[in-house]
């Protein structure tokens, strides 16, 4: 009689999850907040003039250069060499703040002015982030 | 048709992206250790600041003329280059990234879709500027060499407004007649001098050079260039990047090194860089060179070199580190102010097809290296490293005028006034 040895595994394998085939991709916060990854940059808000639209000192701004700015969009403009976050009034050609004591800024021919991008969202960390110290300035 | 899209003074332009007040100032960028000038923006060019000259020679001029000086911020340039290439790549089905700031596009069978290449080039140029704030020039032509020539002219001659397209004989002649032969892609300084001696001055003269003579008098590569200038494509890209045959890592120090321990640390740093590159392309090194030198401008320049042969070829950092440790006494000597050091891997073999030695088994710990690369790939370079590399690098690259890493570090993202 011929015997052949067959190796039998006796380890524990457990049960396959009944949900295995329903698995979807995880939610990614970038998908929600960044539509054009190559044209988007992050900045940190510095000042109080945009409190009225919910942008506070230390908030992270997501700025998209690819979208066309529309009237009354929150934008980042380069105004005389500095980045400023303001509301773009396309009709009266001026930059508006969203707080008292900040008068509108007229855009004159002599100013160097360019809209850097549209602030598509802003992020506020209700607990201090370990990456950004919100109360820096 | 091919396009060559190339950024204008890329490093200087990158500095202006997140620092808008530099946009109307002359800006220069310095090389490693703030040694030489490697990029000048338009306004700095207008001041006749010579590119590639040592910074100390023009320091005074920079101060007098309020030139903004920046150290190379490679972290920023790498990120902005990546984004720029992504935007450019959107405009064709095939893209070949040629360098940090240049990219070819291949419009294969695009003549059905694009009837006006000039318009298309303008669209690319506008999109890149709008989305990345980096100015580029675009050259479009039937061959890569002509595309490169068109790009050159688009950059050089103002009235082209950053776009030059070669679609017919007239536009080809316009571009080539305005270009010196030495500026043609693939024509080096020596060949260019010989051509000028034969009364070949412009790119157009070269295009009219008989191909047979080009091969006989120069080389097959010059013949190919001549054909390319006459709209016959000769240059092709490899679909798959072939592995490098040699890998070097070398750098000058921010501060001269006099101590053996420090030289060993810097060499260990280079070993970790080349070993990583070897593993990335699945190669093993058989023959390694270890070198250190003083500056060539020193009174008594010294150059020291040692070699190591691995009987069992390796890409294990620790095995290579042991070899450097062994060789250090042949490289180091007292009372020498070392300025530069490096590691070269000269003889590489494929990991898959290596010939094993019966008496010297390979001692590489592949699993450990995989783990090391995985951790550093996920958490950033040098998260995990060998103790031999040292912790505090007194000799590290000097970058006195470094701008923030605006796009790669949370602490450095730009401040926006509200």
XYZ file of C-alpha atoms in Angstrom:
555
model
C 0.000 0.000 0.000
C 1.268 3.456 -0.799
C 0.867 6.242 1.650
C 1.422 9.782 0.633
C 1.860 12.486 3.189
C -0.456 15.428 2.900
C 0.300 18.421 5.059
C -2.784 19.742 6.736
C -2.888 23.320 8.071
C -4.663 23.583 11.378
C -4.272 27.295 12.045
C -7.124 29.591 12.882
C -8.346 31.600 9.928
C -11.478 33.347 11.222
C -14.435 34.479 9.142
C -14.435 36.876 6.244
C -16.261 40.072 7.017
C -19.755 40.030 5.531
C -19.123 43.678 4.644
C -15.926 42.975 2.690
C -17.461 43.436 -0.737
C -19.208 46.640 0.318
C -16.008 48.375 1.208
C -15.702 51.861 -0.297
C -12.914 54.374 -0.411
C -12.453 56.335 2.774
C -13.563 59.933 2.889
C -10.690 62.252 2.219
C -10.933 65.829 3.471
C -8.861 67.045 0.498
C -11.604 65.926 -1.900
C -14.087 68.108 -0.077
C -11.960 71.207 0.237
C -9.600 71.222 -2.753
C -11.038 71.108 -6.232
C -7.862 72.084 -8.111
C -4.869 70.661 -6.210
C -2.254 72.160 -8.550
C -3.753 75.631 -8.369
C -4.485 75.721 -4.645
C -2.385 77.033 -1.794
C -2.894 77.415 1.925
C -2.438 80.565 3.929
C -3.069 81.685 7.470
C -5.375 84.630 8.213
C -3.714 87.478 10.018
C -6.121 90.133 11.367
C -9.725 90.809 12.283
C -11.161 92.556 9.230
C -12.947 89.479 7.855
C -14.650 88.374 11.077
C -18.052 89.213 9.549
C -17.797 86.387 7.027
C -16.455 83.983 9.628
C -12.740 84.302 8.957
C -10.869 84.896 12.205
C -7.260 85.508 13.048
C -5.296 82.264 12.695
C -7.799 80.472 10.455
C -6.394 78.504 7.543
C -7.495 79.828 4.158
C -7.774 77.573 1.125
C -7.069 79.685 -1.922
C -7.880 78.432 -5.414
C -6.272 80.267 -8.332
C -8.092 78.257 -10.999
C -11.640 79.477 -10.340
C -12.764 82.771 -11.838
C -13.539 85.391 -9.158
C -17.130 86.558 -9.098
C -18.694 89.683 -7.637
C -18.687 89.506 -3.822
C -16.402 86.470 -3.633
C -13.972 86.282 -0.744
C -10.603 86.551 -2.474
C -6.917 86.865 -1.752
C -5.621 89.892 -3.599
C -2.114 91.115 -4.026
C -2.449 94.765 -3.224
C 0.733 96.832 -3.440
C 2.927 93.832 -2.777
C 1.021 92.149 0.064
C -1.466 89.293 0.235
C -4.797 90.525 1.611
C -8.017 88.639 2.139
C -11.010 90.818 1.168
C -14.416 90.708 -0.479
C -14.154 91.561 -4.160
C -16.728 94.136 -5.276
C -16.537 93.753 -9.045
C -19.152 96.426 -9.704
C -17.620 99.296 -7.729
C -14.055 98.017 -8.327
C -13.075 97.932 -4.688
C -12.105 95.569 -1.898
C -14.457 95.297 1.066
C -13.783 94.156 4.590
C -16.274 92.329 6.745
C -15.909 94.301 9.981
C -16.625 97.776 11.263
C -13.841 100.350 11.133
C -12.401 98.949 7.925
C -13.437 101.227 5.047
C -13.560 99.861 1.482
C -10.325 100.094 -0.486
C -10.720 101.596 -3.936
C -8.561 100.076 -6.614
C -6.860 102.899 -8.454
C -5.076 102.724 -11.781
C -1.771 103.395 -10.072
C -2.099 100.476 -7.651
C -0.446 97.193 -8.404
C -3.386 94.880 -7.983
C -4.083 91.295 -8.945
C -6.540 88.754 -7.615
C -4.374 85.896 -6.462
C -7.207 83.446 -6.013
C -10.610 82.789 -4.525
C -10.914 81.684 -0.901
C -13.074 78.619 -1.471
C -13.065 77.570 2.195
C -11.526 78.439 5.514
C -10.725 76.174 8.402
C -10.871 77.015 12.079
C -9.331 74.702 14.626
C -11.546 74.879 17.708
C -8.791 73.215 19.626
C -5.290 74.411 18.830
C -3.771 72.365 16.030
C -0.500 70.617 16.655
C 0.664 71.921 13.272
C -0.364 75.544 13.436
C -0.272 77.703 16.489
C -3.533 79.592 16.015
C -2.831 82.330 18.524
C 0.474 83.381 17.027
C -0.223 87.026 16.484
C 3.962 68.234 -33.302
C 5.980 68.822 -30.165
C 5.910 71.582 -27.602
C 8.611 72.623 -25.232
C 7.249 74.471 -22.234
C 9.945 76.070 -20.137
C 9.684 78.371 -17.119
C 11.366 81.782 -17.243
C 14.148 81.999 -14.639
C 12.410 79.254 -12.693
C 14.128 79.592 -9.297
C 13.700 83.366 -9.227
C 10.081 83.042 -10.374
C 9.365 80.537 -7.584
C 10.649 83.063 -5.057
C 8.110 85.585 -6.346
C 5.054 83.302 -6.115
C 4.476 83.681 -2.377
C 6.398 86.886 -1.974
C 4.499 89.287 -4.220
C 6.475 92.355 -3.227
C 9.456 90.801 -5.050
C 7.532 90.827 -8.332
C 8.747 94.276 -9.286
C 12.244 93.995 -7.850
C 15.444 92.507 -9.224
C 15.876 89.040 -7.687
C 18.800 86.630 -7.837
C 19.061 83.086 -6.474
C 22.319 81.552 -5.269
C 23.548 77.960 -5.606
C 24.420 75.545 -2.780
C 26.235 77.258 0.077
C 25.341 80.619 -1.457
C 28.316 80.272 -3.790
C 27.311 81.399 -7.272
C 24.348 83.029 -8.929
C 22.156 80.411 -10.587
C 19.065 82.427 -11.524
C 18.254 86.044 -12.233
C 14.803 87.456 -12.899
C 14.041 89.891 -15.720
C 14.845 93.002 -13.707
C 18.126 91.565 -12.450
C 19.056 90.668 -16.025
C 18.366 94.270 -16.976
C 20.995 95.325 -14.409
C 23.507 93.106 -16.222
C 24.062 90.847 -13.262
C 26.091 87.991 -14.704
C 24.697 84.492 -14.199
C 27.044 81.827 -12.747
C 29.473 84.382 -11.334
C 30.526 83.966 -7.686
C 28.285 85.933 -5.330
C 31.144 87.606 -3.430
C 32.217 89.312 -6.637
C 28.934 91.133 -7.167
C 27.809 91.439 -3.553
C 28.519 95.136 -3.539
C 26.649 95.755 -6.771
C 23.644 93.892 -5.339
C 23.621 96.045 -2.237
C 23.912 99.277 -4.199
C 21.145 98.397 -6.630
C 18.788 96.890 -4.038
C 18.873 93.459 -5.604
C 17.004 90.859 -3.538
C 19.252 87.866 -2.843
C 17.836 84.398 -2.087
C 19.374 81.020 -1.270
C 18.172 77.987 -3.220
C 14.933 76.798 -1.619
C 14.850 73.335 -3.198
C 11.921 72.241 -1.048
C 9.787 75.004 -2.544
C 11.077 74.582 -6.109
C 10.418 70.840 -6.117
C 6.817 71.321 -5.014
C 6.085 74.170 -7.436
C 7.753 72.258 -10.284
C 5.534 69.268 -9.585
C 2.397 71.420 -9.718
C 3.550 73.249 -12.834
C 4.266 69.958 -14.630
C 0.809 68.677 -13.718
C -0.836 71.739 -15.240
C 1.304 71.489 -18.409
C 0.650 67.762 -18.696
C -3.075 68.395 -18.976
C -2.592 69.738 -22.505
C -1.310 66.626 -24.280
C -1.601 62.873 -24.056
C 2.156 62.439 -23.746
C 4.473 64.450 -21.543
C 8.216 64.136 -21.041
C 9.579 66.060 -18.099
C 13.047 67.033 -19.192
C 14.249 68.942 -16.135
C 12.915 70.750 -13.086
C 11.565 73.560 -15.271
C 11.206 72.137 -18.800
C 8.698 69.747 -20.212
C 8.053 68.413 -23.692
C 4.530 67.655 -24.873
C 3.823 65.371 -27.795
C 0.693 66.119 -29.800
C 0.156 62.793 -31.479
C -2.724 62.908 -33.970
C -3.797 66.233 -32.527
C -4.122 67.988 -35.894
C -7.749 66.837 -35.977
C -8.468 68.642 -32.726
C -6.187 71.662 -32.750
C -6.275 73.840 -35.824
C -4.470 76.803 -34.307
C -1.352 75.778 -32.416
C -0.490 79.378 -31.685
C -3.764 79.829 -29.870
C -3.226 76.523 -28.058
C 0.250 77.555 -26.918
C -1.148 80.831 -25.600
C -3.797 78.891 -23.689
C -1.126 76.698 -22.065
C 0.931 79.725 -21.140
C -2.028 81.555 -19.588
C -3.226 78.505 -17.659
C 0.197 77.852 -16.154
C 0.505 81.450 -15.025
C -3.025 81.634 -13.685
C -2.811 78.421 -11.718
C 0.774 78.429 -10.506
C 1.902 82.075 -10.963
C 4.930 80.819 -12.865
C 5.690 82.463 -16.221
C 6.511 80.033 -19.026
C 7.409 80.253 -22.697
C 6.072 77.803 -25.250
C 7.685 76.637 -28.481
C 5.765 74.340 -30.812
C 7.275 72.633 -33.854
C 7.352 69.338 -35.775
C 10.471 67.976 -33.999
C 11.842 68.231 -30.439
C 14.953 70.143 -31.583
C 12.824 72.669 -33.465
C 10.456 72.970 -30.493
C 13.464 73.774 -28.350
C 14.599 76.362 -30.904
C 11.130 77.927 -31.056
C 11.100 78.121 -27.259
C 14.492 79.795 -27.286
C 13.233 82.482 -29.670
C 9.958 82.908 -27.757
C 12.081 83.718 -24.726
C 14.636 85.866 -26.462
C 12.620 88.065 -28.790
C 10.023 90.242 -27.127
C 7.603 90.508 -30.046
C 6.929 86.761 -29.920
C 5.231 87.338 -26.540
C 6.400 84.062 -25.063
C 5.018 81.873 -27.827
C 6.695 80.711 -31.036
C 5.197 78.158 -33.383
C 6.824 76.549 -36.405
C 4.101 75.386 -38.749
C 5.505 76.305 -42.141
C 8.740 77.068 -43.971
C 8.563 80.805 -43.293
C 8.140 80.428 -39.531
C 10.976 77.875 -39.465
C 13.322 80.283 -41.239
C 12.259 83.164 -38.980
C 13.153 81.186 -35.882
C 16.367 79.562 -37.096
C 17.839 82.691 -38.680
C 17.545 84.518 -35.336
C 19.401 81.843 -33.414
C 23.140 81.386 -32.946
C 24.382 77.920 -33.842
C 25.776 77.442 -30.334
C 22.260 77.800 -28.901
C 20.945 74.799 -30.859
C 20.031 71.865 -28.651
C 22.799 69.256 -28.794
C 25.476 71.587 -30.166
C 28.115 71.993 -27.470
C 30.761 74.646 -27.160
C 33.497 72.726 -28.974
C 31.349 71.735 -31.950
C 29.939 75.230 -32.129
C 33.453 76.710 -32.359
C 34.324 74.321 -35.182
C 31.106 75.185 -36.999
C 31.740 78.908 -36.709
C 35.205 78.307 -38.164
C 33.440 76.775 -41.188
C 31.290 79.901 -41.507
C 28.213 78.285 -39.953
C 26.859 81.023 -37.704
C 23.109 80.664 -37.324
C 20.873 77.704 -36.710
C 19.612 78.187 -40.245
C 23.155 77.785 -41.605
C 23.371 74.520 -39.700
C 20.000 73.371 -41.056
C 21.346 73.903 -44.588
C 24.533 71.941 -43.854
C 24.635 68.725 -45.902
C 23.722 65.768 -43.663
C 26.427 63.516 -45.111
C 29.092 66.076 -44.287
C 27.642 66.571 -40.808
C 28.188 62.897 -40.107
C 31.619 62.762 -41.706
C 32.991 65.972 -40.212
C 31.326 65.717 -36.829
C 29.204 62.838 -35.615
C 25.965 61.007 -36.097
C 24.463 63.178 -33.357
C 25.187 66.357 -35.303
C 23.661 64.740 -38.377
C 20.539 63.963 -36.349
C 20.404 67.570 -35.206
C 20.622 68.785 -38.802
C 17.787 66.449 -39.801
C 15.704 67.563 -36.830
C 16.179 71.194 -37.862
C 14.771 70.168 -41.241
C 11.593 68.778 -39.630
C 12.673 65.110 -39.779
C 12.279 63.658 -36.323
C 15.298 61.677 -35.075
C 15.049 62.037 -31.295
C 12.783 59.643 -29.436
C 12.053 59.062 -25.806
C 12.410 55.785 -24.043
C 9.012 54.798 -22.801
C 10.630 53.310 -19.720
C 13.356 55.142 -17.869
C 16.487 53.016 -18.008
C 18.340 52.671 -14.701
C 21.345 54.906 -14.155
C 24.740 53.326 -14.791
C 26.517 55.413 -12.161
C 25.234 57.171 -9.069
C 27.028 60.020 -7.367
C 26.276 62.129 -4.339
C 28.570 65.025 -3.649
C 28.332 68.466 -2.109
C 30.466 71.238 -0.770
C 30.289 72.053 2.920
C 28.782 75.181 4.423
C 31.873 75.360 6.593
C 35.304 73.798 6.075
C 35.909 70.460 7.785
C 39.087 69.731 9.736
C 37.980 66.735 11.816
C 37.867 63.115 10.779
C 34.626 62.485 12.635
C 32.840 65.206 10.696
C 34.162 64.084 7.338
C 32.976 60.581 8.164
C 29.533 61.942 9.040
C 29.192 63.796 5.771
C 30.374 60.779 3.774
C 27.876 58.647 5.681
C 25.150 61.083 4.676
C 26.157 60.635 1.024
C 26.195 56.852 1.458
C 22.629 56.919 2.713
C 21.604 59.011 -0.314
C 23.260 56.789 -2.929
C 22.155 53.569 -1.207
C 18.567 54.789 -1.338
C 18.939 55.604 -5.027
C 20.422 52.154 -5.689
C 17.467 50.482 -3.998
C 14.998 52.692 -5.853
C 16.245 51.364 -9.179
C 16.924 47.811 -7.913
C 20.662 48.000 -8.477
C 23.625 46.777 -6.470
C 27.018 48.430 -6.346
C 30.228 46.503 -7.010
C 32.715 49.324 -7.022
C 32.494 52.470 -4.922
C 34.662 55.564 -4.759
C 35.020 57.780 -1.712
C 36.489 61.226 -2.218
C 37.155 64.499 -0.432
C 38.907 67.642 -1.530
C 39.706 71.239 -0.773
C 38.419 74.064 -2.924
C 40.013 74.315 -6.390
C 40.546 78.020 -5.614
C 42.736 77.192 -2.599
C 46.448 77.864 -2.704
C 47.357 74.194 -2.423
C 44.389 72.216 -3.671
C 44.237 68.649 -2.360
C 42.160 65.830 -3.770
C 41.939 62.514 -1.940
C 40.274 59.421 -3.231
C 39.740 55.823 -2.097
C 38.070 52.846 -3.707
C 36.205 49.871 -2.376
C 35.229 46.715 -4.216
C 32.317 44.727 -2.831
C 32.877 41.056 -3.511
C 29.190 40.560 -2.867
C 27.481 43.524 -4.582
C 25.259 45.454 -2.196
C 22.694 48.188 -1.703
C 22.530 47.866 2.068
C 23.384 51.180 3.716
C 25.073 49.533 6.695
C 27.343 47.393 4.517
C 28.349 50.454 2.520
C 28.874 52.492 5.688
C 31.276 49.853 6.975
C 33.254 50.184 3.736
C 33.507 53.959 4.165
C 34.568 53.543 7.768
C 37.288 51.224 6.536
C 38.486 53.635 3.866
C 38.342 56.910 5.787
C 42.029 56.943 6.695
C 42.932 56.909 3.027
C 40.850 60.010 2.446
C 41.313 62.063 5.572
C 44.498 63.773 6.567
C 45.203 66.258 9.285
C 45.629 69.961 8.609
C 43.563 69.917 5.442
C 40.570 72.247 5.173
C 38.117 69.988 3.372
C 35.590 71.826 1.258
C 33.848 69.043 -0.560
C 33.216 65.303 -0.245
C 31.207 62.628 -1.922
C 30.494 59.036 -2.803
C 30.315 57.517 -6.262
C 28.907 54.126 -7.204
C 30.630 53.194 -10.428
C 29.923 49.597 -11.289
C 26.255 48.723 -10.874
C 24.540 45.386 -11.411
C 20.892 44.493 -11.550
C 19.521 43.071 -8.317
C 17.594 40.439 -10.288
C 20.472 39.014 -12.288
C 23.449 39.212 -9.988
C 26.069 36.507 -10.004
C 26.464 35.104 -6.488
C 29.866 34.246 -5.076
C 30.095 30.773 -3.543
C 32.455 31.816 -0.740
C 31.154 35.295 0.039
C 27.454 35.190 0.708
C 25.539 38.428 0.445
C 24.952 39.899 3.886
C 22.407 42.517 2.881
C 19.438 42.899 5.171
C 16.828 43.641 2.523
C 13.900 43.609 4.927
C 15.515 46.212 7.157
C 16.276 48.465 4.175
C 12.721 48.110 2.925
C 11.439 49.097 6.345
C 13.820 52.079 6.485
C 12.746 53.320 3.046
C 9.101 52.813 3.886
C 9.305 54.866 7.071
C 11.264 57.654 5.389
C 8.910 57.617 2.394
C 5.929 58.069 4.650
C 7.211 60.434 7.319
C 9.811 62.387 5.357
C 13.485 61.953 4.515
C 15.801 61.252 7.454
C 13.015 60.422 9.895
C 14.985 57.253 10.526
C 18.698 57.274 9.887
C 21.986 55.648 10.777
C 23.845 57.020 13.776
C 26.928 57.371 11.563
C 25.182 60.191 9.727
C 25.338 62.247 12.891
C 22.680 64.551 14.304
C 24.060 68.040 14.297
C 25.647 68.909 10.988
C 27.976 71.840 11.466
C 29.010 71.448 7.845
C 25.451 71.528 6.504
C 24.605 73.580 3.434
C 24.766 77.278 4.100
C 21.569 79.026 3.090
C 21.609 82.430 4.668
C 18.926 83.948 2.475
C 16.468 81.080 2.575
C 12.781 81.869 2.114
C 10.137 79.830 4.009
C 8.975 76.417 2.758
C 5.593 77.957 1.943
C 3.959 74.820 0.577
C 5.557 71.962 2.487
C 5.623 73.035 6.135
C 2.637 74.019 8.246
C 4.691 76.553 10.147
C 5.703 78.255 6.886
C 2.392 78.772 5.043
C 2.054 82.384 3.910
C 0.391 84.988 6.135
C -2.555 86.709 4.556
C -3.574 90.081 5.943
C -7.209 90.415 6.881
